Amino acid sequence: MNYKYPREEKLKQKNDISLLFEKGKWKTCGNLRVISLSSEEFTQHKVGVSVSKRYFKKAVHRNRIKRLLREVYRLNKAQFLEKFGENSLTMLFYVSPTLPKNYQEIEEEFLKLLKK
């Protein structure tokens, strides 16, 4: 399995993000929330990560959580692709007002979300 998170897999285009929010399906598990949209017209999967500025005022904390989310995705990409498909747009959100203690806490919730 390729454990990289290259530029082609990053969800950045405004058109893709707006399409995802219009037609995507939401799932929540603990502090993680995912919106996903699968379609045959997408050539590959793209993943984005977001953390609310409402809960984390300091950019240092938001960036830390985003790094952890990207790392969890990168290391568990195989299970993620099984769940959401090869041709999909997906966005991960961290929705808790408390800072995660460590990487394992986020990884546990991510794996629960994939099994849901």
mmCIF file with all atom_site columns, N, CA, C and O in Angstrom, residues 34-88:
data_model
loop_
_atom_site.group_PDB
_atom_site.id
_atom_site.type_symbol
_atom_site.label_atom_id
_atom_site.label_alt_id
_atom_site.label_comp_id
_atom_site.label_asym_id
_atom_site.label_entity_id
_atom_site.label_seq_id
_atom_site.pdbx_PDB_ins_code
_atom_site.Cartn_x
_atom_site.Cartn_y
_atom_site.Cartn_z
_atom_site.occupancy
_atom_site.B_iso_or_equiv
_atom_site.pdbx_formal_charge
_atom_site.auth_seq_id
_atom_site.auth_comp_id
_atom_site.auth_asym_id
_atom_site.auth_atom_id
_atom_site.pdbx_PDB_model_num
ATOM 1   N N  . VAL A 1 34 ? -17.527 13.119 9.065   1.00 0.00 ? 34 VAL A N  1
ATOM 2   C CA . VAL A 1 34 ? -17.089 12.940 7.684   1.00 0.00 ? 34 VAL A CA 1
ATOM 3   C C  . VAL A 1 34 ? -18.245 13.235 6.749   1.00 0.00 ? 34 VAL A C  1
ATOM 4   O O  . VAL A 1 34 ? -19.378 12.834 7.003   1.00 0.00 ? 34 VAL A O  1
ATOM 5   N N  . ILE A 1 35 ? -17.931 13.943 5.666   1.00 0.00 ? 35 ILE A N  1
ATOM 6   C CA . ILE A 1 35 ? -18.894 14.091 4.581   1.00 0.00 ? 35 ILE A CA 1
ATOM 7   C C  . ILE A 1 35 ? -18.249 13.464 3.357   1.00 0.00 ? 35 ILE A C  1
ATOM 8   O O  . ILE A 1 35 ? -17.065 13.689 3.085   1.00 0.00 ? 35 ILE A O  1
ATOM 9   N N  . SER A 1 36 ? -19.029 12.644 2.648   1.00 0.00 ? 36 SER A N  1
ATOM 10  C CA . SER A 1 36 ? -18.470 11.898 1.532   1.00 0.00 ? 36 SER A CA 1
ATOM 11  C C  . SER A 1 36 ? -19.443 11.859 0.362   1.00 0.00 ? 36 SER A C  1
ATOM 12  O O  . SER A 1 36 ? -20.659 11.831 0.556   1.00 0.00 ? 36 SER A O  1
ATOM 13  N N  . LEU A 1 37 ? -18.888 11.843 -0.833  1.00 0.00 ? 37 LEU A N  1
ATOM 14  C CA . LEU A 1 37 ? -19.673 11.749 -2.058  1.00 0.00 ? 37 LEU A CA 1
ATOM 15  C C  . LEU A 1 37 ? -18.920 10.848 -3.024  1.00 0.00 ? 37 LEU A C  1
ATOM 16  O O  . LEU A 1 37 ? -17.786 11.136 -3.391  1.00 0.00 ? 37 LEU A O  1
ATOM 17  N N  . SER A 1 38 ? -19.557 9.749  -3.420  1.00 0.00 ? 38 SER A N  1
ATOM 18  C CA . SER A 1 38 ? -18.958 8.821  -4.384  1.00 0.00 ? 38 SER A CA 1
ATOM 19  C C  . SER A 1 38 ? -19.665 8.949  -5.715  1.00 0.00 ? 38 SER A C  1
ATOM 20  O O  . SER A 1 38 ? -20.890 9.067  -5.769  1.00 0.00 ? 38 SER A O  1
ATOM 21  N N  . SER A 1 39 ? -18.882 8.911  -6.785  1.00 0.00 ? 39 SER A N  1
ATOM 22  C CA . SER A 1 39 ? -19.445 8.990  -8.120  1.00 0.00 ? 39 SER A CA 1
ATOM 23  C C  . SER A 1 39 ? -18.436 8.448  -9.118  1.00 0.00 ? 39 SER A C  1
ATOM 24  O O  . SER A 1 39 ? -17.227 8.514  -8.895  1.00 0.00 ? 39 SER A O  1
ATOM 25  N N  . GLU A 1 40 ? -18.941 7.934  -10.210 1.00 0.00 ? 40 GLU A N  1
ATOM 26  C CA . GLU A 1 40 ? -18.070 7.402  -11.258 1.00 0.00 ? 40 GLU A CA 1
ATOM 27  C C  . GLU A 1 40 ? -17.406 8.513  -12.067 1.00 0.00 ? 40 GLU A C  1
ATOM 28  O O  . GLU A 1 40 ? -16.417 8.271  -12.739 1.00 0.00 ? 40 GLU A O  1
ATOM 29  N N  . GLU A 1 41 ? -17.928 9.726  -11.997 1.00 0.00 ? 41 GLU A N  1
ATOM 30  C CA . GLU A 1 41 ? -17.331 10.814 -12.766 1.00 0.00 ? 41 GLU A CA 1
ATOM 31  C C  . GLU A 1 41 ? -16.034 11.328 -12.155 1.00 0.00 ? 41 GLU A C  1
ATOM 32  O O  . GLU A 1 41 ? -15.258 11.996 -12.838 1.00 0.00 ? 41 GLU A O  1
ATOM 33  N N  . PHE A 1 42 ? -15.751 10.998 -10.886 1.00 0.00 ? 42 PHE A N  1
ATOM 34  C CA . PHE A 1 42 ? -14.481 11.371 -10.273 1.00 0.00 ? 42 PHE A CA 1
ATOM 35  C C  . PHE A 1 42 ? -13.417 10.378 -10.713 1.00 0.00 ? 42 PHE A C  1
ATOM 36  O O  . PHE A 1 42 ? -13.642 9.177  -10.730 1.00 0.00 ? 42 PHE A O  1
ATOM 37  N N  . THR A 1 43 ? -12.240 10.872 -11.042 1.00 0.00 ? 43 THR A N  1
ATOM 38  C CA . THR A 1 43 ? -11.174 9.998  -11.528 1.00 0.00 ? 43 THR A CA 1
ATOM 39  C C  . THR A 1 43 ? -10.400 9.338  -10.396 1.00 0.00 ? 43 THR A C  1
ATOM 40  O O  . THR A 1 43 ? -9.830  8.279  -10.571 1.00 0.00 ? 43 THR A O  1
ATOM 41  N N  . GLN A 1 44 ? -10.357 9.973  -9.234  1.00 0.00 ? 44 GLN A N  1
ATOM 42  C CA . GLN A 1 44 ? -9.664  9.400  -8.080  1.00 0.00 ? 44 GLN A CA 1
ATOM 43  C C  . GLN A 1 44 ? -10.278 9.952  -6.809  1.00 0.00 ? 44 GLN A C  1
ATOM 44  O O  . GLN A 1 44 ? -11.160 10.794 -6.866  1.00 0.00 ? 44 GLN A O  1
ATOM 45  N N  . HIS A 1 45 ? -9.824  9.462  -5.672  1.00 0.00 ? 45 HIS A N  1
ATOM 46  C CA . HIS A 1 45 ? -10.362 9.973  -4.413  1.00 0.00 ? 45 HIS A CA 1
ATOM 47  C C  . HIS A 1 45 ? -9.584  11.211 -3.987  1.00 0.00 ? 45 HIS A C  1
ATOM 48  O O  . HIS A 1 45 ? -8.394  11.342 -4.260  1.00 0.00 ? 45 HIS A O  1
ATOM 49  N N  . LYS A 1 46 ? -10.287 12.129 -3.341  1.00 0.00 ? 46 LYS A N  1
ATOM 50  C CA . LYS A 1 46 ? -9.676  13.334 -2.794  1.00 0.00 ? 46 LYS A CA 1
ATOM 51  C C  . LYS A 1 46 ? -10.172 13.502 -1.371  1.00 0.00 ? 46 LYS A C  1
ATOM 52  O O  . LYS A 1 46 ? -11.339 13.277 -1.081  1.00 0.00 ? 46 LYS A O  1
ATOM 53  N N  . VAL A 1 47 ? -9.266  13.911 -0.500  1.00 0.00 ? 47 VAL A N  1
ATOM 54  C CA . VAL A 1 47 ? -9.588  14.039 0.916   1.00 0.00 ? 47 VAL A CA 1
ATOM 55  C C  . VAL A 1 47 ? -9.145  15.406 1.410   1.00 0.00 ? 47 VAL A C  1
ATOM 56  O O  . VAL A 1 47 ? -8.041  15.859 1.110   1.00 0.00 ? 47 VAL A O  1
ATOM 57  N N  . GLY A 1 48 ? -10.021 16.052 2.178   1.00 0.00 ? 48 GLY A N  1
ATOM 58  C CA . GLY A 1 48 ? -9.702  17.318 2.813   1.00 0.00 ? 48 GLY A CA 1
ATOM 59  C C  . GLY A 1 48 ? -9.855  17.189 4.318   1.00 0.00 ? 48 GLY A C  1
ATOM 60  O O  . GLY A 1 48 ? -10.515 16.294 4.824   1.00 0.00 ? 48 GLY A O  1
ATOM 61  N N  . VAL A 1 49 ? -9.245  18.120 5.049   1.00 0.00 ? 49 VAL A N  1
ATOM 62  C CA . VAL A 1 49 ? -9.271  18.107 6.505   1.00 0.00 ? 49 VAL A CA 1
ATOM 63  C C  . VAL A 1 49 ? -9.613  19.501 6.993   1.00 0.00 ? 49 VAL A C  1
ATOM 64  O O  . VAL A 1 49 ? -9.120  20.487 6.450   1.00 0.00 ? 49 VAL A O  1
ATOM 65  N N  . SER A 1 50 ? -10.468 19.582 8.024   1.00 0.00 ? 50 SER A N  1
ATOM 66  C CA . SER A 1 50 ? -10.856 20.881 8.543   1.00 0.00 ? 50 SER A CA 1
ATOM 67  C C  . SER A 1 50 ? -11.063 20.826 10.050  1.00 0.00 ? 50 SER A C  1
ATOM 68  O O  . SER A 1 50 ? -11.506 19.815 10.587  1.00 0.00 ? 50 SER A O  1
ATOM 69  N N  . VAL A 1 51 ? -10.747 21.938 10.714  1.00 0.00 ? 51 VAL A N  1
ATOM 70  C CA . VAL A 1 51 ? -10.959 22.091 12.153  1.00 0.00 ? 51 VAL A CA 1
ATOM 71  C C  . VAL A 1 51 ? -11.606 23.451 12.375  1.00 0.00 ? 51 VAL A C  1
ATOM 72  O O  . VAL A 1 51 ? -11.178 24.445 11.793  1.00 0.00 ? 51 VAL A O  1
ATOM 73  N N  . SER A 1 52 ? -12.619 23.489 13.223  1.00 0.00 ? 52 SER A N  1
ATOM 74  C CA . SER A 1 52 ? -13.395 24.699 13.440  1.00 0.00 ? 52 SER A CA 1
ATOM 75  C C  . SER A 1 52 ? -12.603 25.778 14.180  1.00 0.00 ? 52 SER A C  1
ATOM 76  O O  . SER A 1 52 ? -11.970 25.514 15.199  1.00 0.00 ? 52 SER A O  1
ATOM 77  N N  . LYS A 1 53 ? -12.695 26.988 13.659  1.00 0.00 ? 53 LYS A N  1
ATOM 78  C CA . LYS A 1 53 ? -12.070 28.125 14.316  1.00 0.00 ? 53 LYS A CA 1
ATOM 79  C C  . LYS A 1 53 ? -12.865 28.530 15.556  1.00 0.00 ? 53 LYS A C  1
ATOM 80  O O  . LYS A 1 53 ? -12.350 29.180 16.452  1.00 0.00 ? 53 LYS A O  1
ATOM 81  N N  . ARG A 1 54 ? -14.128 28.126 15.599  1.00 0.00 ? 54 ARG A N  1
ATOM 82  C CA . ARG A 1 54 ? -14.968 28.442 16.754  1.00 0.00 ? 54 ARG A CA 1
ATOM 83  C C  . ARG A 1 54 ? -14.435 27.775 18.018  1.00 0.00 ? 54 ARG A C  1
ATOM 84  O O  . ARG A 1 54 ? -14.423 28.371 19.093  1.00 0.00 ? 54 ARG A O  1
ATOM 85  N N  . TYR A 1 55 ? -14.009 26.514 17.903  1.00 0.00 ? 55 TYR A N  1
ATOM 86  C CA . TYR A 1 55 ? -13.526 25.778 19.064  1.00 0.00 ? 55 TYR A CA 1
ATOM 87  C C  . TYR A 1 55 ? -12.051 26.044 19.366  1.00 0.00 ? 55 TYR A C  1
ATOM 88  O O  . TYR A 1 55 ? -11.635 26.011 20.518  1.00 0.00 ? 55 TYR A O  1
ATOM 89  N N  . PHE A 1 56 ? -11.249 26.244 18.328  1.00 0.00 ? 56 PHE A N  1
ATOM 90  C CA . PHE A 1 56 ? -9.809  26.427 18.502  1.00 0.00 ? 56 PHE A CA 1
ATOM 91  C C  . PHE A 1 56 ? -9.402  27.760 17.894  1.00 0.00 ? 56 PHE A C  1
ATOM 92  O O  . PHE A 1 56 ? -9.197  27.875 16.689  1.00 0.00 ? 56 PHE A O  1
ATOM 93  N N  . LYS A 1 57 ? -9.282  28.756 18.741  1.00 0.00 ? 57 LYS A N  1
ATOM 94  C CA . LYS A 1 57 ? -8.970  30.102 18.282  1.00 0.00 ? 57 LYS A CA 1
ATOM 95  C C  . LYS A 1 57 ? -7.539  30.215 17.760  1.00 0.00 ? 57 LYS A C  1
ATOM 96  O O  . LYS A 1 57 ? -7.269  30.959 16.831  1.00 0.00 ? 57 LYS A O  1
ATOM 97  N N  . LYS A 1 58 ? -6.632  29.466 18.376  1.00 0.00 ? 58 LYS A N  1
ATOM 98  C CA . LYS A 1 58 ? -5.227  29.566 17.999  1.00 0.00 ? 58 LYS A CA 1
ATOM 99  C C  . LYS A 1 58 ? -4.909  28.644 16.823  1.00 0.00 ? 58 LYS A C  1
ATOM 100 O O  . LYS A 1 58 ? -5.246  27.462 16.840  1.00 0.00 ? 58 LYS A O  1
ATOM 101 N N  . ALA A 1 59 ? -4.253  29.192 15.825  1.00 0.00 ? 59 ALA A N  1
ATOM 102 C CA . ALA A 1 59 ? -3.899  28.425 14.633  1.00 0.00 ? 59 ALA A CA 1
ATOM 103 C C  . ALA A 1 59 ? -2.975  27.261 14.961  1.00 0.00 ? 59 ALA A C  1
ATOM 104 O O  . ALA A 1 59 ? -3.007  26.227 14.291  1.00 0.00 ? 59 ALA A O  1
ATOM 105 N N  . VAL A 1 60 ? -2.178  27.407 16.007  1.00 0.00 ? 60 VAL A N  1
ATOM 106 C CA . VAL A 1 60 ? -1.265  26.338 16.414  1.00 0.00 ? 60 VAL A CA 1
ATOM 107 C C  . VAL A 1 60 ? -2.046  25.069 16.741  1.00 0.00 ? 60 VAL A C  1
ATOM 108 O O  . VAL A 1 60 ? -1.687  23.970 16.317  1.00 0.00 ? 60 VAL A O  1
ATOM 109 N N  . HIS A 1 61 ? -3.148  25.222 17.480  1.00 0.00 ? 61 HIS A N  1
ATOM 110 C CA . HIS A 1 61 ? -3.949  24.065 17.855  1.00 0.00 ? 61 HIS A CA 1
ATOM 111 C C  . HIS A 1 61 ? -4.687  23.484 16.654  1.00 0.00 ? 61 HIS A C  1
ATOM 112 O O  . HIS A 1 61 ? -4.763  22.262 16.495  1.00 0.00 ? 61 HIS A O  1
ATOM 113 N N  . ARG A 1 62 ? -5.241  24.353 15.802  1.00 0.00 ? 62 ARG A N  1
ATOM 114 C CA . ARG A 1 62 ? -5.934  23.863 14.600  1.00 0.00 ? 62 ARG A CA 1
ATOM 115 C C  . ARG A 1 62 ? -4.973  23.098 13.700  1.00 0.00 ? 62 ARG A C  1
ATOM 116 O O  . ARG A 1 62 ? -5.298  22.019 13.196  1.00 0.00 ? 62 ARG A O  1
ATOM 117 N N  . ASN A 1 63 ? -3.783  23.630 13.508  1.00 0.00 ? 63 ASN A N  1
ATOM 118 C CA . ASN A 1 63 ? -2.807  22.976 12.638  1.00 0.00 ? 63 ASN A CA 1
ATOM 119 C C  . ASN A 1 63 ? -2.342  21.647 13.206  1.00 0.00 ? 63 ASN A C  1
ATOM 120 O O  . ASN A 1 63 ? -2.135  20.678 12.467  1.00 0.00 ? 63 ASN A O  1
ATOM 121 N N  . ARG A 1 64 ? -2.211  21.557 14.518  1.00 0.00 ? 64 ARG A N  1
ATOM 122 C CA . ARG A 1 64 ? -1.817  20.299 15.160  1.00 0.00 ? 64 ARG A CA 1
ATOM 123 C C  . ARG A 1 64 ? -2.858  19.216 14.898  1.00 0.00 ? 64 ARG A C  1
ATOM 124 O O  . ARG A 1 64 ? -2.531  18.081 14.536  1.00 0.00 ? 64 ARG A O  1
ATOM 125 N N  . ILE A 1 65 ? -4.126  19.562 15.073  1.00 0.00 ? 65 ILE A N  1
ATOM 126 C CA . ILE A 1 65 ? -5.194  18.594 14.850  1.00 0.00 ? 65 ILE A CA 1
ATOM 127 C C  . ILE A 1 65 ? -5.259  18.195 13.386  1.00 0.00 ? 65 ILE A C  1
ATOM 128 O O  . ILE A 1 65 ? -5.441  17.019 13.055  1.00 0.00 ? 65 ILE A O  1
ATOM 129 N N  . LYS A 1 66 ? -5.083  19.145 12.485  1.00 0.00 ? 66 LYS A N  1
ATOM 130 C CA . LYS A 1 66 ? -5.103  18.817 11.052  1.00 0.00 ? 66 LYS A CA 1
ATOM 131 C C  . LYS A 1 66 ? -3.950  17.887 10.684  1.00 0.00 ? 66 LYS A C  1
ATOM 132 O O  . LYS A 1 66 ? -4.138  16.954 9.900   1.00 0.00 ? 66 LYS A O  1
ATOM 133 N N  . ARG A 1 67 ? -2.777  18.117 11.263  1.00 0.00 ? 67 ARG A N  1
ATOM 134 C CA . ARG A 1 67 ? -1.647  17.211 11.012  1.00 0.00 ? 67 ARG A CA 1
ATOM 135 C C  . ARG A 1 67 ? -1.971  15.801 11.498  1.00 0.00 ? 67 ARG A C  1
ATOM 136 O O  . ARG A 1 67 ? -1.668  14.813 10.816  1.00 0.00 ? 67 ARG A O  1
ATOM 137 N N  . LEU A 1 68 ? -2.575  15.696 12.675  1.00 0.00 ? 68 LEU A N  1
ATOM 138 C CA . LEU A 1 68 ? -2.934  14.381 13.207  1.00 0.00 ? 68 LEU A CA 1
ATOM 139 C C  . LEU A 1 68 ? -3.971  13.692 12.319  1.00 0.00 ? 68 LEU A C  1
ATOM 140 O O  . LEU A 1 68 ? -3.867  12.492 12.053  1.00 0.00 ? 68 LEU A O  1
ATOM 141 N N  . LEU A 1 69 ? -4.974  14.437 11.846  1.00 0.00 ? 69 LEU A N  1
ATOM 142 C CA . LEU A 1 69 ? -5.995  13.848 10.970  1.00 0.00 ? 69 LEU A CA 1
ATOM 143 C C  . LEU A 1 69 ? -5.394  13.367 9.652   1.00 0.00 ? 69 LEU A C  1
ATOM 144 O O  . LEU A 1 69 ? -5.730  12.288 9.162   1.00 0.00 ? 69 LEU A O  1
ATOM 145 N N  . ARG A 1 70 ? -4.501  14.163 9.078   1.00 0.00 ? 70 ARG A N  1
ATOM 146 C CA . ARG A 1 70 ? -3.864  13.744 7.825   1.00 0.00 ? 70 ARG A CA 1
ATOM 147 C C  . ARG A 1 70 ? -3.010  12.502 8.027   1.00 0.00 ? 70 ARG A C  1
ATOM 148 O O  . ARG A 1 70 ? -2.973  11.606 7.183   1.00 0.00 ? 70 ARG A O  1
ATOM 149 N N  . GLU A 1 71 ? -2.339  12.423 9.165   1.00 0.00 ? 71 GLU A N  1
ATOM 150 C CA . GLU A 1 71 ? -1.501  11.252 9.460   1.00 0.00 ? 71 GLU A CA 1
ATOM 151 C C  . GLU A 1 71 ? -2.349  10.008 9.665   1.00 0.00 ? 71 GLU A C  1
ATOM 152 O O  . GLU A 1 71 ? -2.007  8.924  9.185   1.00 0.00 ? 71 GLU A O  1
ATOM 153 N N  . VAL A 1 72 ? -3.464  10.135 10.358  1.00 0.00 ? 72 VAL A N  1
ATOM 154 C CA . VAL A 1 72 ? -4.376  8.999  10.549  1.00 0.00 ? 72 VAL A CA 1
ATOM 155 C C  . VAL A 1 72 ? -4.886  8.514  9.199   1.00 0.00 ? 72 VAL A C  1
ATOM 156 O O  . VAL A 1 72 ? -4.925  7.306  8.936   1.00 0.00 ? 72 VAL A O  1
ATOM 157 N N  . TYR A 1 73 ? -5.271  9.438  8.336   1.00 0.00 ? 73 TYR A N  1
ATOM 158 C CA . TYR A 1 73 ? -5.736  9.058  6.997   1.00 0.00 ? 73 TYR A CA 1
ATOM 159 C C  . TYR A 1 73 ? -4.625  8.345  6.229   1.00 0.00 ? 73 TYR A C  1
ATOM 160 O O  . TYR A 1 73 ? -4.839  7.298  5.631   1.00 0.00 ? 73 TYR A O  1
ATOM 161 N N  . ARG A 1 74 ? -3.435  8.923  6.253   1.00 0.00 ? 74 ARG A N  1
ATOM 162 C CA . ARG A 1 74 ? -2.314  8.384  5.481   1.00 0.00 ? 74 ARG A CA 1
ATOM 163 C C  . ARG A 1 74 ? -1.983  6.954  5.896   1.00 0.00 ? 74 ARG A C  1
ATOM 164 O O  . ARG A 1 74 ? -1.771  6.088  5.042   1.00 0.00 ? 74 ARG A O  1
ATOM 165 N N  . LEU A 1 75 ? -1.976  6.688  7.191   1.00 0.00 ? 75 LEU A N  1
ATOM 166 C CA . LEU A 1 75 ? -1.591  5.356  7.667   1.00 0.00 ? 75 LEU A CA 1
ATOM 167 C C  . LEU A 1 75 ? -2.719  4.332  7.562   1.00 0.00 ? 75 LEU A C  1
ATOM 168 O O  . LEU A 1 75 ? -2.457  3.135  7.576   1.00 0.00 ? 75 LEU A O  1
ATOM 169 N N  . ASN A 1 76 ? -3.955  4.781  7.458   1.00 0.00 ? 76 ASN A N  1
ATOM 170 C CA . ASN A 1 76 ? -5.094  3.863  7.357   1.00 0.00 ? 76 ASN A CA 1
ATOM 171 C C  . ASN A 1 76 ? -5.829  4.041  6.029   1.00 0.00 ? 76 ASN A C  1
ATOM 172 O O  . ASN A 1 76 ? -7.043  3.877  5.959   1.00 0.00 ? 76 ASN A O  1
ATOM 173 N N  . LYS A 1 77 ? -5.088  4.382  5.008   1.00 0.00 ? 77 LYS A N  1
ATOM 174 C CA . LYS A 1 77 ? -5.683  4.672  3.707   1.00 0.00 ? 77 LYS A CA 1
ATOM 175 C C  . LYS A 1 77 ? -6.397  3.468  3.107   1.00 0.00 ? 77 LYS A C  1
ATOM 176 O O  . LYS A 1 77 ? -7.449  3.604  2.481   1.00 0.00 ? 77 LYS A O  1
ATOM 177 N N  . ALA A 1 78 ? -5.885  2.262  3.315   1.00 0.00 ? 78 ALA A N  1
ATOM 178 C CA . ALA A 1 78 ? -6.496  1.071  2.726   1.00 0.00 ? 78 ALA A CA 1
ATOM 179 C C  . ALA A 1 78 ? -7.915  0.866  3.248   1.00 0.00 ? 78 ALA A C  1
ATOM 180 O O  . ALA A 1 78 ? -8.851  0.663  2.463   1.00 0.00 ? 78 ALA A O  1
ATOM 181 N N  . GLN A 1 79 ? -8.096  0.947  4.569   1.00 0.00 ? 79 GLN A N  1
ATOM 182 C CA . GLN A 1 79 ? -9.436  0.792  5.140   1.00 0.00 ? 79 GLN A CA 1
ATOM 183 C C  . GLN A 1 79 ? -10.343 1.944  4.714   1.00 0.00 ? 79 GLN A C  1
ATOM 184 O O  . GLN A 1 79 ? -11.535 1.757  4.484   1.00 0.00 ? 79 GLN A O  1
ATOM 185 N N  . PHE A 1 80 ? -9.775  3.130  4.611   1.00 0.00 ? 80 PHE A N  1
ATOM 186 C CA . PHE A 1 80 ? -10.550 4.307  4.213   1.00 0.00 ? 80 PHE A CA 1
ATOM 187 C C  . PHE A 1 80 ? -11.105 4.134  2.801   1.00 0.00 ? 80 PHE A C  1
ATOM 188 O O  . PHE A 1 80 ? -12.273 4.409  2.535   1.00 0.00 ? 80 PHE A O  1
ATOM 189 N N  . LEU A 1 81 ? -10.270 3.638  1.887   1.00 0.00 ? 81 LEU A N  1
ATOM 190 C CA . LEU A 1 81 ? -10.704 3.451  0.500   1.00 0.00 ? 81 LEU A CA 1
ATOM 191 C C  . LEU A 1 81 ? -11.730 2.333  0.385   1.00 0.00 ? 81 LEU A C  1
ATOM 192 O O  . LEU A 1 81 ? -12.626 2.399  -0.458  1.00 0.00 ? 81 LEU A O  1
ATOM 193 N N  . GLU A 1 82 ? -11.618 1.311  1.223   1.00 0.00 ? 82 GLU A N  1
ATOM 194 C CA . GLU A 1 82 ? -12.638 0.259  1.226   1.00 0.00 ? 82 GLU A CA 1
ATOM 195 C C  . GLU A 1 82 ? -13.991 0.824  1.628   1.00 0.00 ? 82 GLU A C  1
ATOM 196 O O  . GLU A 1 82 ? -15.015 0.469  1.065   1.00 0.00 ? 82 GLU A O  1
ATOM 197 N N  . LYS A 1 83 ? -13.991 1.700  2.617   1.00 0.00 ? 83 LYS A N  1
ATOM 198 C CA . LYS A 1 83 ? -15.241 2.248  3.148   1.00 0.00 ? 83 LYS A CA 1
ATOM 199 C C  . LYS A 1 83 ? -15.864 3.278  2.198   1.00 0.00 ? 83 LYS A C  1
ATOM 200 O O  . LYS A 1 83 ? -17.056 3.234  1.917   1.00 0.00 ? 83 LYS A O  1
ATOM 201 N N  . PHE A 1 84 ? -15.072 4.219  1.704   1.00 0.00 ? 84 PHE A N  1
ATOM 202 C CA . PHE A 1 84 ? -15.612 5.342  0.941   1.00 0.00 ? 84 PHE A CA 1
ATOM 203 C C  . PHE A 1 84 ? -15.419 5.228  -0.564  1.00 0.00 ? 84 PHE A C  1
ATOM 204 O O  . PHE A 1 84 ? -15.977 6.022  -1.305  1.00 0.00 ? 84 PHE A O  1
ATOM 205 N N  . GLY A 1 85 ? -14.641 4.282  -1.032  1.00 0.00 ? 85 GLY A N  1
ATOM 206 C CA . GLY A 1 85 ? -14.501 4.053  -2.467  1.00 0.00 ? 85 GLY A CA 1
ATOM 207 C C  . GLY A 1 85 ? -13.300 4.747  -3.082  1.00 0.00 ? 85 GLY A C  1
ATOM 208 O O  . GLY A 1 85 ? -12.757 5.710  -2.539  1.00 0.00 ? 85 GLY A O  1
ATOM 209 N N  . GLU A 1 86 ? -12.918 4.222  -4.247  1.00 0.00 ? 86 GLU A N  1
ATOM 210 C CA . GLU A 1 86 ? -11.756 4.752  -4.968  1.00 0.00 ? 86 GLU A CA 1
ATOM 211 C C  . GLU A 1 86 ? -12.041 6.082  -5.642  1.00 0.00 ? 86 GLU A C  1
ATOM 212 O O  . GLU A 1 86 ? -11.155 6.900  -5.812  1.00 0.00 ? 86 GLU A O  1
ATOM 213 N N  . ASN A 1 87 ? -13.282 6.282  -6.078  1.00 0.00 ? 87 ASN A N  1
ATOM 214 C CA . ASN A 1 87 ? -13.656 7.503  -6.793  1.00 0.00 ? 87 ASN A CA 1
ATOM 215 C C  . ASN A 1 87 ? -14.609 8.314  -5.926  1.00 0.00 ? 87 ASN A C  1
ATOM 216 O O  . ASN A 1 87 ? -15.814 8.244  -6.075  1.00 0.00 ? 87 ASN A O  1
ATOM 217 N N  . SER A 1 88 ? -14.043 9.084  -5.005  1.00 0.00 ? 88 SER A N  1
ATOM 218 C CA . SER A 1 88 ? -14.895 9.818  -4.073  1.00 0.00 ? 88 SER A CA 1
ATOM 219 C C  . SER A 1 88 ? -14.245 11.120 -3.632  1.00 0.00 ? 88 SER A C  1
ATOM 220 O O  . SER A 1 88 ? -13.033 11.305 -3.752  1.00 0.00 ? 88 SER A O  1
#
